[in-house]
């Protein structure tokens, strides 16, 4: 349908305008081809992308835009053109219903398949800390220290020499838990771990501690691989709420640097409460808080 509509809008825009009942104006001569391009983009995504559900929802959004535009046109037309617009609007409403049904079904199919667990996500980040590698390693190796700088970790509890239990905050107030084991360790140089059993969030990670060229600092390199709950949908939701995983890891290492160098997480005057995930606001360049943010911070 997207392919056919796109070709029609680009190959015969005058016919499309006449059938639709819109004016032969400069605006309509611009908008009709643009709608055609949009439909061809939808068609390309639906035909080539494995994420059919995402592209089906883009069609639903396009339909909503078309219905809004047609509604505005109907309000300013009369006679035969108004009747044509009403007929076209009815047809678009039917297409919208079909697109909505398709999008919901595609999302359900993905939810019952591999997307339910999500695809693996690779994250990397680095920072330089003005402390010797042995000290940075020792702080990280005591896994119960991790929640002091990893904002979404609620608790890490040692359950054995190389075993631990992790609890983390997830979107919508959920908690996720898993057990992990250290699979490789070189004192003052490297720690590697992975989740075990039926983890809520299957994951693995490696952190390396490399002496910096100045002879006094340590370069910390972190690599994580994990599945976000809800797959691509979970990732989109997390990003929408300001919890994009790459930014999370960068923020975590910034806090690690602050904890080891100053003994505490330093907050700017513009964001004195830090991360919203722990009733705090995300780190950001110093700037005044809005009245709403100030009110929330005071309540917290």
Short mmCIF file of C-alpha atoms in Angstrom, two decimals:
data_model
loop_
_atom_site.label_atom_id
_atom_site.label_comp_id
_atom_site.label_asym_id
_atom_site.label_seq_id
_atom_site.Cartn_x
_atom_site.Cartn_y
_atom_site.Cartn_z
CA UNK A 1 0.00 0.00 0.00
CA UNK A 2 2.81 2.42 0.86
CA UNK A 3 4.56 1.65 -2.41
CA UNK A 4 1.41 2.17 -4.47
CA UNK A 5 0.46 5.40 -2.72
CA UNK A 6 4.00 6.75 -2.96
CA UNK A 7 4.24 6.09 -6.69
CA UNK A 8 0.79 7.61 -7.32
CA UNK A 9 1.58 10.78 -5.38
CA UNK A 10 4.84 11.29 -7.26
CA UNK A 11 3.81 10.11 -10.73
CA UNK A 12 0.37 11.74 -10.89
CA UNK A 13 0.15 14.49 -8.24
CA UNK A 14 -2.46 16.46 -10.22
CA UNK A 15 -4.77 13.44 -10.37
CA UNK A 16 -4.32 12.79 -6.64
CA UNK A 17 -5.21 16.40 -5.83
CA UNK A 18 -8.26 16.32 -8.10
CA UNK A 19 -9.58 13.06 -6.66
CA UNK A 20 -8.93 14.23 -3.12
CA UNK A 21 -10.72 17.52 -3.64
CA UNK A 22 -7.86 19.72 -2.47
CA UNK A 23 -7.08 23.05 -4.09
CA UNK A 24 -4.53 23.43 -6.86
CA UNK A 25 -2.45 25.70 -4.67
CA UNK A 26 1.27 26.12 -4.12
CA UNK A 27 0.89 24.38 -0.76
CA UNK A 28 -0.90 21.35 -2.17
CA UNK A 29 1.61 21.08 -5.03
CA UNK A 30 4.35 20.85 -2.38
CA UNK A 31 2.58 18.64 0.15
CA UNK A 32 1.33 15.90 -2.21
CA UNK A 33 4.82 14.91 -3.49
CA UNK A 34 6.18 15.05 0.06
CA UNK A 35 3.49 12.59 1.15
CA UNK A 36 4.58 10.39 -1.75
CA UNK A 37 8.18 10.46 -0.57
CA UNK A 38 7.05 9.60 2.96
CA UNK A 39 5.09 6.61 1.68
CA UNK A 40 8.07 5.35 -0.32
CA UNK A 41 10.24 5.58 2.80
CA UNK A 42 7.62 3.53 4.66
CA UNK A 43 7.60 0.99 1.85
CA UNK A 44 11.38 0.67 1.88
CA UNK A 45 11.38 0.14 5.64
CA UNK A 46 8.57 -2.42 5.56
CA UNK A 47 10.17 -4.37 2.72
CA UNK A 48 13.77 -4.38 3.91
CA UNK A 49 13.90 -3.90 7.68
CA UNK A 50 13.52 -6.84 10.10
CA UNK A 51 11.77 -4.46 12.52
CA UNK A 52 8.39 -4.55 10.79
CA UNK A 53 6.53 -3.41 13.88
CA UNK A 54 8.46 -0.15 14.11
CA UNK A 55 7.79 0.70 10.47
CA UNK A 56 4.13 -0.29 10.78
CA UNK A 57 3.78 2.26 13.57
CA UNK A 58 5.36 4.94 11.37
CA UNK A 59 2.55 4.34 8.90
CA UNK A 60 0.00 4.80 11.69
CA UNK A 61 1.63 8.14 12.57
CA UNK A 62 1.56 9.15 8.90
CA UNK A 63 -2.13 8.24 8.72
CA UNK A 64 -2.81 10.42 11.76
CA UNK A 65 -1.08 13.34 10.05
CA UNK A 66 -3.15 12.81 6.91
CA UNK A 67 -6.43 12.64 8.86
CA UNK A 68 -5.54 15.85 10.67
CA UNK A 69 -4.78 17.63 7.40
CA UNK A 70 -7.97 16.34 5.76
CA UNK A 71 -10.04 17.43 8.77
CA UNK A 72 -8.66 20.95 8.48
CA UNK A 73 -9.37 20.96 4.73
CA UNK A 74 -12.96 19.80 5.23
CA UNK A 75 -13.59 22.66 7.64
CA UNK A 76 -12.69 25.16 4.90
CA UNK A 77 -14.36 23.54 1.88
CA UNK A 78 -17.91 23.32 0.58
CA UNK A 79 -19.90 21.68 -2.17
CA UNK A 80 -18.37 18.98 -4.37
CA UNK A 81 -14.86 19.40 -2.98
CA UNK A 82 -16.13 18.93 0.56
CA UNK A 83 -17.92 15.72 -0.44
CA UNK A 84 -14.75 14.42 -2.12
CA UNK A 85 -12.70 15.26 0.97
CA UNK A 86 -15.18 13.46 3.21
CA UNK A 87 -15.01 10.38 0.99
CA UNK A 88 -11.20 10.43 0.97
CA UNK A 89 -11.16 10.91 4.74
CA UNK A 90 -13.35 7.84 5.15
CA UNK A 91 -10.96 5.82 2.99
CA UNK A 92 -7.94 7.05 4.97
CA UNK A 93 -9.73 6.21 8.22
CA UNK A 94 -10.20 2.65 6.95
CA UNK A 95 -6.52 2.45 5.98
CA UNK A 96 -5.59 3.78 9.42
CA UNK A 97 -7.60 1.04 11.11
CA UNK A 98 -5.85 -1.57 8.96
CA UNK A 99 -2.44 -0.06 9.67
CA UNK A 100 -3.17 0.04 13.40
CA UNK A 101 -4.21 -3.61 13.41
CA UNK A 102 -1.08 -4.54 11.46
CA UNK A 103 1.17 -2.58 13.82
CA UNK A 104 -0.36 -4.18 16.92
CA UNK A 105 -0.02 -7.67 15.45
CA UNK A 106 3.57 -7.04 14.38
CA UNK A 107 4.45 -5.79 17.86
CA UNK A 108 2.85 -8.86 19.44
CA UNK A 109 4.78 -11.17 17.12
CA UNK A 110 8.03 -9.47 18.10
CA UNK A 111 7.02 -9.59 21.75
CA UNK A 112 6.50 -13.37 21.54
CA UNK A 113 9.76 -13.87 19.68
CA UNK A 114 13.35 -12.78 20.06
CA UNK A 115 12.49 -9.17 20.74
CA UNK A 116 10.89 -10.15 24.05
CA UNK A 117 14.35 -10.62 25.54
CA UNK A 118 15.86 -7.87 23.45
CA UNK A 119 18.96 -7.94 21.34
CA UNK A 120 22.44 -7.79 22.81
CA UNK A 121 23.76 -4.29 23.31
CA UNK A 122 27.48 -3.53 23.39
CA UNK A 123 28.53 -0.57 25.50
CA UNK A 124 32.00 0.84 26.00
CA UNK A 125 33.28 3.80 27.99
CA UNK A 126 36.53 5.04 29.45
CA UNK A 127 37.77 7.55 31.98
CA UNK A 128 41.05 8.55 33.59
CA UNK A 129 41.23 8.64 37.38
CA UNK A 130 44.03 10.32 39.29
CA UNK A 131 44.66 7.30 41.50
CA UNK A 132 47.01 4.31 41.08
CA UNK A 133 45.66 1.23 39.31
CA UNK A 134 45.89 -0.89 42.46
CA UNK A 135 43.60 1.46 44.35
CA UNK A 136 41.03 1.79 41.54
CA UNK A 137 41.05 -2.00 41.07
CA UNK A 138 40.58 -2.64 44.80
CA UNK A 139 37.60 -0.25 44.93
CA UNK A 140 35.91 -1.93 41.95
CA UNK A 141 36.76 -5.45 43.14
CA UNK A 142 34.75 -4.82 46.29
CA UNK A 143 31.56 -5.24 44.27
CA UNK A 144 29.40 -3.78 47.00
CA UNK A 145 30.95 -0.40 46.11
CA UNK A 146 29.42 -0.44 42.63
CA UNK A 147 26.05 1.12 43.62
CA UNK A 148 27.92 4.18 44.96
CA UNK A 149 28.59 5.28 41.38
CA UNK A 150 26.37 3.11 39.16
CA UNK A 151 23.12 5.04 39.45
CA UNK A 152 20.73 2.24 38.48
CA UNK A 153 22.25 -0.38 40.77
CA UNK A 154 20.29 -0.68 43.99
CA UNK A 155 22.46 -3.36 45.58
CA UNK A 156 25.33 -5.75 44.90
CA UNK A 157 25.84 -8.39 47.54
CA UNK A 158 28.70 -10.87 47.63
CA UNK A 159 27.50 -14.47 47.90
CA UNK A 160 30.84 -16.22 47.52
CA UNK A 161 34.47 -15.72 46.59
CA UNK A 162 33.57 -14.96 42.96
CA UNK A 163 29.78 -14.92 43.14
CA UNK A 164 27.43 -12.01 43.77
CA UNK A 165 23.76 -11.03 43.59
CA UNK A 166 22.78 -7.81 41.80
CA UNK A 167 19.59 -5.70 42.04
CA UNK A 168 19.03 -2.86 39.56
CA UNK A 169 16.29 -0.32 38.90
CA UNK A 170 14.50 -0.55 35.54
CA UNK A 171 11.98 1.76 33.79
CA UNK A 172 8.50 2.20 35.32
CA UNK A 173 9.72 1.54 38.88
CA UNK A 174 10.62 -2.10 38.26
CA UNK A 175 13.56 -3.93 39.81
CA UNK A 176 15.55 -6.58 37.97
CA UNK A 177 17.84 -9.10 39.64
CA UNK A 178 20.52 -11.57 38.66
CA UNK A 179 23.43 -13.58 39.99
CA UNK A 180 26.88 -13.02 38.53
CA UNK A 181 30.27 -14.67 38.68
CA UNK A 182 33.78 -13.33 38.10
CA UNK A 183 35.19 -15.41 35.25
CA UNK A 184 38.59 -13.77 34.88
CA UNK A 185 40.67 -11.65 37.21
CA UNK A 186 44.16 -10.17 37.21
CA UNK A 187 44.88 -8.04 40.29
CA UNK A 188 45.26 -4.34 39.48
CA UNK A 189 44.73 -5.08 35.77
CA UNK A 190 41.41 -6.70 34.86
CA UNK A 191 38.07 -8.02 36.11
CA UNK A 192 35.60 -9.90 33.87
CA UNK A 193 32.18 -11.16 34.94
CA UNK A 194 28.94 -12.56 33.54
CA UNK A 195 25.44 -13.27 34.77
CA UNK A 196 24.43 -16.82 35.60
CA UNK A 197 21.22 -18.81 35.56
CA UNK A 198 17.91 -17.31 34.47
CA UNK A 199 18.91 -13.65 34.83
CA UNK A 200 16.30 -10.91 34.38
CA UNK A 201 18.96 -9.05 32.39
CA UNK A 202 21.55 -11.41 30.84
CA UNK A 203 24.83 -9.52 30.83
CA UNK A 204 28.60 -9.70 30.83
CA UNK A 205 31.30 -7.13 31.41
CA UNK A 206 35.00 -6.44 31.52
CA UNK A 207 36.88 -3.60 33.17
CA UNK A 208 40.59 -2.99 32.60
CA UNK A 209 42.86 -0.79 34.69
CA UNK A 210 45.78 0.63 32.70
CA UNK A 211 48.45 2.92 34.21
CA UNK A 212 48.29 6.32 32.54
CA UNK A 213 51.37 7.89 30.91
CA UNK A 214 51.71 10.41 33.77
CA UNK A 215 52.65 7.56 36.12
CA UNK A 216 50.09 8.64 38.74
CA UNK A 217 46.69 8.05 37.11
CA UNK A 218 44.73 5.04 35.83
CA UNK A 219 42.85 4.69 32.56
CA UNK A 220 39.68 2.67 33.18
CA UNK A 221 38.18 0.86 30.18
CA UNK A 222 34.73 -0.69 30.60
CA UNK A 223 32.96 -2.99 28.14
CA UNK A 224 29.43 -4.26 28.81
CA UNK A 225 27.10 -6.55 26.87
CA UNK A 226 23.52 -6.96 28.03
CA UNK A 227 19.87 -7.23 26.96
CA UNK A 228 17.50 -4.40 27.79
CA UNK A 229 14.14 -5.68 29.13
CA UNK A 230 11.56 -5.42 26.36
CA UNK A 231 14.04 -5.46 23.49
CA UNK A 232 13.87 -2.56 21.06
CA UNK A 233 10.70 -1.25 22.71
CA UNK A 234 12.42 -1.20 26.11
CA UNK A 235 15.38 0.61 24.63
CA UNK A 236 13.15 3.25 23.05
CA UNK A 237 11.25 3.78 26.30
CA UNK A 238 14.47 4.03 28.34
CA UNK A 239 15.87 6.55 25.90
CA UNK A 240 12.64 8.57 25.92
CA UNK A 241 12.84 8.91 29.70
CA UNK A 242 16.46 10.08 29.61
CA UNK A 243 17.96 6.70 30.51
CA UNK A 244 19.86 5.94 27.32
CA UNK A 245 22.32 3.12 28.17
CA UNK A 246 25.42 4.68 26.59
CA UNK A 247 24.84 7.89 28.52
CA UNK A 248 24.24 5.90 31.70
CA UNK A 249 27.65 4.26 31.45
CA UNK A 250 29.42 7.55 30.75
CA UNK A 251 27.69 9.10 33.77
CA UNK A 252 28.59 6.11 35.94
CA UNK A 253 32.30 6.44 35.14
CA UNK A 254 32.15 10.16 35.77
CA UNK A 255 30.78 9.44 39.23
CA UNK A 256 33.46 6.76 39.82
CA UNK A 257 36.12 9.35 39.07
CA UNK A 258 34.48 11.81 41.47
CA UNK A 259 34.13 9.24 44.27
CA UNK A 260 37.77 8.12 44.07
CA UNK A 261 39.27 11.57 43.60
CA UNK A 262 37.09 13.61 45.97
CA UNK A 263 35.34 11.05 48.16
CA UNK A 264 31.86 11.98 46.94
CA UNK A 265 29.78 12.60 43.84
CA UNK A 266 30.09 16.28 42.94
CA UNK A 267 26.84 17.92 41.86
CA UNK A 268 26.43 21.15 39.94
CA UNK A 269 24.41 24.01 41.39
CA UNK A 270 21.95 23.49 38.55
CA UNK A 271 21.32 19.83 39.45
CA UNK A 272 21.99 19.36 43.16
CA UNK A 273 19.98 16.16 43.40
CA UNK A 274 21.80 14.15 40.71
CA UNK A 275 19.99 11.21 39.06
CA UNK A 276 16.21 10.98 38.79
CA UNK A 277 16.54 7.19 38.91
CA UNK A 278 17.28 7.57 42.64
CA UNK A 279 14.90 10.51 43.22
CA UNK A 280 17.55 12.72 41.65
CA UNK A 281 18.01 14.55 38.37
CA UNK A 282 20.33 13.48 35.52
CA UNK A 283 23.76 15.06 35.48
CA UNK A 284 23.97 17.92 33.00
CA UNK A 285 25.81 21.20 32.50
CA UNK A 286 25.01 23.71 35.26
CA UNK A 287 21.76 25.50 34.51
CA UNK A 288 18.78 26.71 36.56
CA UNK A 289 16.12 24.15 37.38
CA UNK A 290 12.57 24.76 36.30
CA UNK A 291 9.94 25.53 38.91
CA UNK A 292 8.55 22.00 38.53
CA UNK A 293 12.00 20.43 39.05
CA UNK A 294 12.66 22.59 42.10
CA UNK A 295 9.31 21.56 43.56
CA UNK A 296 10.02 17.86 42.94
CA UNK A 297 13.50 18.15 44.41
CA UNK A 298 12.16 19.81 47.54
CA UNK A 299 9.55 17.05 47.96
CA UNK A 300 12.25 14.38 47.58
#
